[in-house]
CSV table of C-alpha atoms in Angstrom, one decimal:
chain,number,residue,atom,x,y,z
A,234,MET,CA,-71.7,-81.4,87.5
A,235,PRO,CA,-72.3,-80.8,91.0
A,236,TRP,CA,-71.0,-77.4,92.2
A,237,TRP,CA,-67.5,-79.5,94.1
A,238,ASP,CA,-66.2,-80.6,90.8
A,239,THR,CA,-62.9,-79.4,90.4
A,240,GLN,CA,-63.6,-77.5,86.8
A,241,THR,CA,-67.1,-76.0,88.1
A,242,HIS,CA,-65.4,-75.0,90.8
A,243,ALA,CA,-62.4,-73.4,88.9
A,244,ASP,CA,-65.2,-71.5,86.5
A,245,ARG,CA,-67.5,-70.3,89.3
A,246,ARG,CA,-64.4,-69.4,91.5
A,247,PRO,CA,-63.8,-65.6,90.0
A,248,LEU,CA,-67.7,-64.8,90.7
A,249,LEU,CA,-67.4,-66.6,94.3
A,250,LEU,CA,-64.4,-64.0,94.7
A,251,LEU,CA,-66.3,-61.1,93.2
A,252,ARG,CA,-69.0,-61.8,96.0
A,253,GLY,CA,-66.5,-61.5,98.7
A,254,ARG,CA,-65.3,-57.8,97.2
A,255,ILE,CA,-69.1,-56.7,97.1
A,256,LYS,CA,-69.6,-57.5,100.5
A,257,ALA,CA,-66.3,-55.9,101.6
A,258,GLY,CA,-67.5,-52.8,99.8
A,259,LEU,CA,-71.1,-52.9,101.2
A,260,ARG,CA,-69.9,-53.3,104.2
A,261,ALA,CA,-67.5,-50.5,104.2
A,262,ARG,CA,-69.8,-48.1,103.1
A,263,PHE,CA,-72.0,-48.9,106.1
A,264,GLU,CA,-69.4,-48.7,108.6
A,265,SER,CA,-68.6,-45.3,107.1
A,266,GLU,CA,-72.1,-43.9,107.9
A,267,GLY,CA,-72.1,-45.3,111.5
A,268,PHE,CA,-74.1,-48.2,111.2
A,269,ALA,CA,-73.4,-51.4,113.5
A,270,GLU,CA,-73.2,-54.7,111.9
A,271,VAL,CA,-75.5,-57.1,114.1
A,272,GLU,CA,-76.3,-60.8,113.8
A,273,CYS,CA,-79.6,-61.9,114.8
A,274,GLY,CA,-80.1,-65.4,115.6
A,275,ALA,CA,-81.5,-67.5,112.7
A,276,LEU,CA,-83.8,-69.5,115.2
A,277,ALA,CA,-87.4,-68.1,115.9
A,278,ALA,CA,-90.7,-68.6,117.4
A,279,SER,CA,-92.5,-66.8,114.5
A,280,PRO,CA,-90.6,-67.3,110.9
A,281,GLY,CA,-92.9,-64.1,109.7
A,282,ASN,CA,-96.8,-64.0,109.1
A,283,GLU,CA,-96.9,-63.7,105.1
A,284,ALA,CA,-99.3,-65.6,103.8
A,285,HIS,CA,-97.6,-67.0,101.0
A,286,MET,CA,-94.1,-67.6,102.8
A,287,HIS,CA,-92.9,-70.7,103.9
A,288,ALA,CA,-90.6,-71.7,106.6
A,289,PHE,CA,-88.3,-74.3,107.7
A,290,ALA,CA,-89.6,-75.7,111.0
A,291,THR,CA,-87.4,-77.4,113.8
A,292,SER,CA,-87.6,-78.8,117.3
A,293,ARG,CA,-85.9,-77.6,120.5
A,294,ILE,CA,-85.5,-79.8,123.2
A,295,ARG,CA,-85.0,-78.0,126.6
A,296,ALA,CA,-83.2,-79.3,129.3
A,297,ASP,CA,-86.1,-80.8,131.2
A,298,GLY,CA,-87.2,-82.7,127.9
A,299,SER,CA,-89.9,-80.9,126.7
A,300,VAL,CA,-90.1,-79.8,123.0
A,301,GLU,CA,-90.6,-76.6,121.4
A,302,THR,CA,-91.0,-75.8,117.8
A,303,LEU,CA,-88.7,-73.3,116.2
A,304,TYR,CA,-88.6,-71.9,113.1
A,305,LEU,CA,-85.3,-70.9,110.8
A,306,HIS,CA,-86.1,-67.3,110.0
A,307,THR,CA,-87.3,-66.3,106.5
A,308,SER,CA,-85.9,-62.7,107.4
A,309,PRO,CA,-84.1,-61.1,110.5
A,310,GLU,CA,-86.7,-58.2,110.4
A,311,PHE,CA,-88.5,-59.1,113.5
A,312,ALA,CA,-85.3,-59.5,115.5
A,313,ALA,CA,-83.9,-56.4,114.2
A,314,LYS,CA,-86.6,-54.4,115.0
A,315,LYS,CA,-86.4,-55.7,118.8
A,316,LEU,CA,-82.7,-54.6,118.4
A,317,LEU,CA,-84.2,-50.7,117.2
A,318,ALA,CA,-86.8,-51.1,120.2
A,319,ALA,CA,-83.6,-51.7,122.5
A,320,GLY,CA,-82.0,-48.4,121.5
A,321,GLU,CA,-80.2,-49.1,118.3
A,322,SER,CA,-80.4,-46.6,115.7
A,323,ARG,CA,-78.7,-47.9,112.4
A,324,ILE,CA,-78.1,-51.6,111.8
A,325,PHE,CA,-77.6,-54.1,109.1
A,326,GLU,CA,-76.6,-57.6,108.6
A,327,PHE,CA,-75.6,-59.8,105.9
A,328,ALA,CA,-78.2,-62.5,107.5
A,329,ARG,CA,-78.7,-66.3,106.4
A,330,VAL,CA,-82.0,-66.9,105.7
A,331,PHE,CA,-84.4,-69.9,104.7
A,332,ARG,CA,-87.2,-70.1,102.8
A,333,ASN,CA,-89.2,-73.0,101.8
A,334,ARG,CA,-90.8,-74.3,98.6
A,335,GLU,CA,-88.9,-71.6,96.9
A,336,ARG,CA,-86.4,-73.1,94.1
A,337,THR,CA,-85.7,-71.4,90.7
A,338,ARG,CA,-82.7,-69.4,88.8
A,339,LEU,CA,-83.6,-66.6,91.3
A,340,HIS,CA,-84.4,-68.6,94.3
A,341,ALA,CA,-82.8,-70.7,97.0
A,342,PRO,CA,-83.6,-72.4,99.8
A,343,GLU,CA,-80.7,-70.5,101.9
A,344,PHE,CA,-79.6,-67.4,100.9
A,345,THR,CA,-78.3,-64.0,101.9
A,346,MET,CA,-80.3,-61.0,102.7
A,347,LEU,CA,-78.5,-57.9,103.3
A,348,GLU,CA,-81.1,-56.1,106.1
A,349,TRP,CA,-80.7,-52.4,107.3
A,350,TYR,CA,-82.6,-50.1,109.6
A,351,ARG,CA,-82.8,-46.0,110.0
A,352,ALA,CA,-84.2,-45.0,113.2
A,353,ARG,CA,-86.2,-41.9,113.0
A,354,GLU,CA,-85.6,-41.4,109.4
A,355,GLU,CA,-87.7,-41.4,106.2
A,356,VAL,CA,-88.4,-44.5,103.7
A,357,GLY,CA,-87.0,-41.9,100.8
A,358,GLN,CA,-83.6,-42.2,102.8
A,359,VAL,CA,-83.4,-46.0,102.5
A,360,MET,CA,-84.4,-45.8,98.9
A,361,GLU,CA,-81.5,-43.7,98.3
A,362,ASP,CA,-79.5,-46.3,100.2
A,363,ALA,CA,-80.9,-49.0,97.9
A,364,LEU,CA,-79.6,-47.3,94.6
A,365,ALA,CA,-76.2,-46.4,96.4
A,366,LEU,CA,-75.2,-49.8,96.9
A,367,THR,CA,-76.8,-51.3,93.9
A,368,ARG,CA,-74.1,-48.8,92.5
A,369,ARG,CA,-71.3,-49.5,94.6
A,370,ALA,CA,-71.4,-53.1,93.7
A,371,ALA,CA,-71.2,-52.3,89.9
A,372,GLN,CA,-67.8,-50.1,90.7
A,373,ILE,CA,-66.7,-53.1,92.8
A,374,ALA,CA,-67.1,-55.5,89.7
A,375,GLY,CA,-66.3,-52.7,87.4
A,376,VAL,CA,-69.1,-53.1,85.0
A,377,GLU,CA,-71.2,-50.2,83.4
A,378,ARG,CA,-74.2,-52.7,83.3
A,379,PHE,CA,-76.1,-55.3,84.6
A,380,GLY,CA,-77.3,-58.6,82.9
A,381,HIS,CA,-79.4,-61.4,83.4
A,382,ARG,CA,-80.4,-63.3,80.4
A,383,ASP,CA,-81.3,-61.4,77.7
A,384,ARG,CA,-82.2,-58.3,79.7
A,385,THR,CA,-79.3,-55.2,80.7
A,386,CYS,CA,-79.6,-52.3,83.1
A,387,ASP,CA,-77.4,-49.6,83.3
A,388,PRO,CA,-77.3,-48.5,87.4
A,389,PHE,CA,-75.7,-45.3,86.8
A,390,ALA,CA,-78.6,-44.0,84.6
A,391,GLU,CA,-81.5,-42.0,86.2
A,392,THR,CA,-83.6,-44.2,88.2
A,393,GLU,CA,-87.3,-44.9,87.0
A,394,ARG,CA,-90.1,-44.3,89.7
A,395,MET,CA,-93.5,-46.2,89.1
A,396,THR,CA,-96.0,-46.1,91.3
A,397,VAL,CA,-97.9,-49.9,91.6
A,398,ALA,CA,-101.1,-47.9,90.5
A,399,ASP,CA,-99.4,-46.8,87.3
A,400,ALA,CA,-97.4,-50.0,86.5
A,401,PHE,CA,-101.2,-51.6,86.6
A,402,ARG,CA,-102.7,-49.0,84.1
A,403,ILE,CA,-99.5,-48.7,81.9
A,404,HIS,CA,-98.2,-52.5,81.5
A,405,ALA,CA,-101.6,-54.5,82.3
A,406,GLY,CA,-104.2,-52.0,81.4
A,407,ILE,CA,-106.2,-51.9,85.2
A,408,GLU,CA,-106.8,-49.3,86.7
A,409,LEU,CA,-105.7,-50.7,90.7
A,410,LEU,CA,-106.9,-48.2,92.7
A,411,ASP,CA,-110.7,-48.1,91.5
A,412,THR,CA,-110.3,-51.9,93.0
A,413,LEU,CA,-109.9,-50.3,96.7
A,414,ASP,CA,-111.9,-49.0,99.2
A,415,ALA,CA,-111.0,-45.8,101.3
A,416,GLN,CA,-108.8,-48.2,103.5
A,417,GLY,CA,-107.3,-50.1,101.1
A,418,ARG,CA,-109.4,-53.0,101.4
A,419,GLY,CA,-109.4,-54.9,98.0
A,420,ASP,CA,-112.8,-55.3,95.8
A,421,ARG,CA,-112.5,-59.2,94.5
A,422,ASP,CA,-115.2,-58.9,92.1
A,423,MET,CA,-114.1,-55.5,90.7
A,424,LEU,CA,-110.5,-56.7,89.8
A,425,VAL,CA,-111.7,-60.0,88.7
A,426,THR,CA,-113.7,-57.9,85.7
A,427,ARG,CA,-110.8,-55.5,85.1
A,428,ALA,CA,-108.4,-58.3,84.9
A,429,LYS,CA,-110.4,-60.5,82.7
A,430,ARG,CA,-111.1,-57.8,80.9
A,431,ALA,CA,-107.4,-57.4,80.1
A,432,GLY,CA,-107.0,-61.0,79.5
A,433,PHE,CA,-105.7,-62.4,82.6
A,434,PRO,CA,-107.1,-66.1,83.8
A,435,ILE,CA,-108.6,-65.6,86.9
A,436,ALA,CA,-109.5,-69.0,89.0
A,437,ALA,CA,-112.4,-69.5,91.3
A,438,GLU,CA,-110.7,-69.5,94.3
A,439,ASP,CA,-108.4,-66.5,93.8
A,440,GLY,CA,-108.6,-63.9,95.8
A,441,TRP,CA,-107.7,-60.0,95.6
A,442,SER,CA,-104.2,-60.3,96.6
A,443,ASP,CA,-104.0,-63.7,94.2
A,444,ILE,CA,-105.0,-61.6,91.6
A,445,PHE,CA,-102.8,-59.0,92.2
A,446,SER,CA,-99.7,-61.0,92.4
A,447,LYS,CA,-100.8,-63.0,88.9
A,448,VAL,CA,-100.6,-59.7,87.2
A,449,LEU,CA,-97.7,-58.3,88.9
A,450,THR,CA,-95.6,-61.6,88.0
A,451,ALA,CA,-96.9,-61.8,84.6
A,452,ALA,CA,-97.2,-58.3,82.8
A,453,ILE,CA,-95.6,-56.2,85.3
A,454,GLU,CA,-92.0,-57.1,86.8
A,455,PRO,CA,-90.6,-58.4,83.5
A,456,ARG,CA,-90.8,-55.0,82.3
A,457,LEU,CA,-89.2,-53.3,85.1
A,458,GLY,CA,-85.7,-52.6,85.8
A,459,LEU,CA,-85.1,-52.8,82.0
A,460,GLY,CA,-82.2,-50.3,80.5
A,461,ARG,CA,-82.2,-48.2,83.9
A,462,LEU,CA,-83.4,-49.2,87.7
A,463,THR,CA,-86.8,-48.9,88.4
A,464,LEU,CA,-88.6,-48.3,92.2
A,465,LEU,CA,-91.8,-49.4,92.1
A,466,THR,CA,-93.7,-47.3,95.0
A,467,ASP,CA,-96.7,-47.0,96.9
A,468,TYR,CA,-98.0,-50.5,97.2
A,469,PRO,CA,-101.5,-50.8,98.5
A,470,ARG,CA,-102.0,-51.4,101.9
A,471,GLN,CA,-103.0,-54.7,101.5
A,472,GLU,CA,-99.8,-55.7,100.2
A,473,ALA,CA,-97.9,-54.6,102.8
A,474,ALA,CA,-98.2,-56.5,106.0
A,475,LEU,CA,-95.4,-55.0,107.9
A,476,ALA,CA,-95.5,-51.1,106.2
A,477,ARG,CA,-97.2,-47.9,107.7
A,478,PRO,CA,-99.8,-46.4,105.5
A,479,LYS,CA,-98.9,-43.5,103.2
A,480,PRO,CA,-100.3,-40.2,105.3
A,481,SER,CA,-101.5,-38.7,102.1
A,482,ASP,CA,-103.4,-41.3,100.9
A,483,PRO,CA,-104.3,-44.4,103.5
A,484,ARG,CA,-104.9,-47.2,100.4
A,485,LEU,CA,-101.9,-47.0,100.3
A,486,SER,CA,-98.3,-47.7,101.9
A,487,GLU,CA,-94.9,-46.8,102.3
A,488,ARG,CA,-93.9,-49.8,100.6
A,489,PHE,CA,-91.2,-50.0,97.7
A,490,GLU,CA,-89.4,-52.5,95.4
A,491,LEU,CA,-86.0,-52.0,93.4
A,492,TYR,CA,-85.8,-54.0,90.4
A,493,ALA,CA,-83.1,-54.4,87.4
A,494,CYS,CA,-83.1,-56.7,84.5
A,495,GLY,CA,-86.5,-57.7,85.7
A,496,VAL,CA,-85.1,-59.1,88.5
A,497,GLU,CA,-86.4,-57.7,91.8
A,498,LEU,CA,-83.5,-56.6,94.4
A,499,ALA,CA,-84.9,-55.2,97.1
A,500,ASN,CA,-88.3,-54.4,99.3
A,501,GLY,CA,-88.0,-51.5,101.9
A,502,PHE,CA,-91.1,-49.6,104.1
A,503,GLY,CA,-91.6,-47.0,106.3
A,504,GLU,CA,-91.9,-49.1,109.2
A,505,LEU,CA,-95.3,-49.9,110.9
A,506,THR,CA,-94.9,-49.6,114.8
A,507,ASP,CA,-98.5,-50.0,116.0
A,508,PRO,CA,-99.0,-53.3,117.8
A,509,MET,CA,-102.5,-53.6,117.4
A,510,GLU,CA,-102.5,-52.7,113.8
A,511,GLN,CA,-99.7,-55.2,113.2
A,512,ARG,CA,-101.5,-57.8,115.2
A,513,SER,CA,-104.7,-57.5,113.1
A,514,ARG,CA,-102.9,-57.8,110.0
A,515,PHE,CA,-100.8,-60.7,111.1
A,516,GLU,CA,-103.6,-62.3,111.6
A,517,ALA,CA,-105.7,-61.6,108.4
A,518,GLU,CA,-102.4,-63.0,106.7
A,519,MET,CA,-102.4,-66.4,108.9
A,520,ASP,CA,-106.0,-66.6,108.0
A,521,GLU,CA,-105.5,-66.3,104.2
A,522,LYS,CA,-102.7,-69.0,104.5
A,523,GLN,CA,-104.9,-71.5,106.6
A,524,ARG,CA,-107.3,-70.8,103.6
A,525,VAL,CA,-104.7,-71.3,100.6
A,526,HIS,CA,-102.5,-74.1,102.4
A,527,GLY,CA,-104.1,-75.2,105.3
A,528,GLU,CA,-101.1,-74.3,107.9
A,529,ARG,CA,-100.5,-71.1,109.8
A,530,TYR,CA,-97.3,-69.8,111.7
A,531,PRO,CA,-97.5,-68.7,115.1
A,532,LEU,CA,-97.0,-64.5,116.0
A,533,ASP,CA,-94.1,-63.7,117.7
A,534,GLU,CA,-95.7,-61.8,120.8
A,535,GLU,CA,-92.1,-60.4,121.9
A,536,PHE,CA,-91.7,-58.9,118.7
A,537,LEU,CA,-95.8,-57.4,118.9
A,538,ALA,CA,-94.9,-56.1,122.6
A,539,ALA,CA,-91.4,-54.4,121.1
A,540,LEU,CA,-92.9,-52.2,118.3
A,541,ALA,CA,-94.8,-50.1,121.6
A,542,HIS,CA,-91.2,-49.2,122.2
A,543,MET,CA,-90.0,-49.0,118.5
A,544,PRO,CA,-89.0,-45.6,117.5
A,545,PRO,CA,-90.7,-44.5,113.7
A,546,ALA,CA,-87.9,-46.2,111.4
A,547,ALA,CA,-87.5,-47.2,107.6
A,548,GLY,CA,-85.5,-50.5,106.6
A,549,VAL,CA,-84.7,-52.3,103.8
A,550,ALA,CA,-84.2,-56.0,102.7
A,551,LEU,CA,-81.7,-56.5,99.6
A,552,GLY,CA,-80.9,-59.7,97.9
A,553,PHE,CA,-77.3,-59.8,98.0
A,554,ASP,CA,-76.9,-63.2,95.8
A,555,ARG,CA,-79.3,-61.4,93.2
A,556,LEU,CA,-77.1,-58.2,93.4
A,557,VAL,CA,-73.9,-60.5,92.9
A,558,MET,CA,-75.6,-62.2,90.4
A,559,LEU,CA,-76.6,-59.2,88.0
A,560,ALA,CA,-73.0,-57.4,88.7
A,561,ALA,CA,-71.5,-60.9,87.3
A,562,SER,CA,-74.1,-61.1,84.4
A,563,ALA,CA,-74.7,-64.6,85.6
A,564,PRO,CA,-77.3,-66.6,84.7
A,565,GLN,CA,-78.6,-68.3,87.9
A,566,ILE,CA,-78.2,-67.5,91.3
A,567,ASP,CA,-76.5,-70.9,92.5
A,568,ASP,CA,-73.6,-69.5,90.2
A,569,VAL,CA,-72.6,-67.0,93.0
A,570,LEU,CA,-73.5,-69.5,96.0
A,571,TRP,CA,-70.5,-70.6,97.5
A,572,THR,CA,-72.1,-74.2,98.2
A,573,PRO,CA,-75.7,-74.3,96.7
A,574,LEU,CA,-78.1,-77.2,97.0
A,575,PRO,CA,-78.6,-79.5,94.3
A,576,PRO,CA,-82.0,-78.1,92.3
A,577,ASP,CA,-85.0,-79.4,92.1
A,578,PRO,CA,-85.3,-83.0,90.3
């Protein structure tokens, strides 16, 4: 039945009201710590420059009749970092964001991203933020465990902390770091050999990042956040286009993800602020997008210019709808969206 059917809405309404209570509770926590709530515009010159992320394009007609292509943002990240360059130090937003080609039980084309940034603070602090916000959502929902399908997670238990390299070794039998050179560039042939030996099918066109993603999705993510929250840390530099390198090991980055019930909840960085390095990474990502998908997105030149003025910072993007879904033990993301789009046929 459609979401606007009277009985369907009545069944979903308690979850939607819970959504509002969780949002109010998380907003209060940010405000108590001196964060400013911001509202970044959804129209952007560039929707983001990750190879496998897809945007919605639109046309802006200027007063003189000329036409400019703009995009609905896939994250408020570029605009939020411009605000950090402008002088803001602690900001958050419940942002409406848009991603094309995404429609599953865990993905919606339009959804809410809770994003926050701390200027001049370390990535460890925003990790603790993510854990605290997740636990606060459980408290507001009045639950001791999150649930999703046949999996549960106690958000109040001691958090599992695991590096990506350890996860590949433990769950996939692959020594990932052996496939990276001193600067974090991936050796495709070496990873192909290790992945095939571990039983993963590899296509001829798969690059290093494609193989990394296949192993992560198939063998690792379903095993994270089971029984307790998992922080997956130290992503390869090649898989962290917006994160700064890890000072103790330039092959890795200050990127982490938070998991519960096998579901990715949050993605955070120690932010890269070197505009030349950022440009180089974006161009490499767009080259890969052109190779795989036959298209590329423009770079946001204002964003790259602002990076030169941005202070050191750390930030996180948390899937707010997924958090509510887990707190409510709902089987799919549509159950906690007020007006979901129809599913794919």
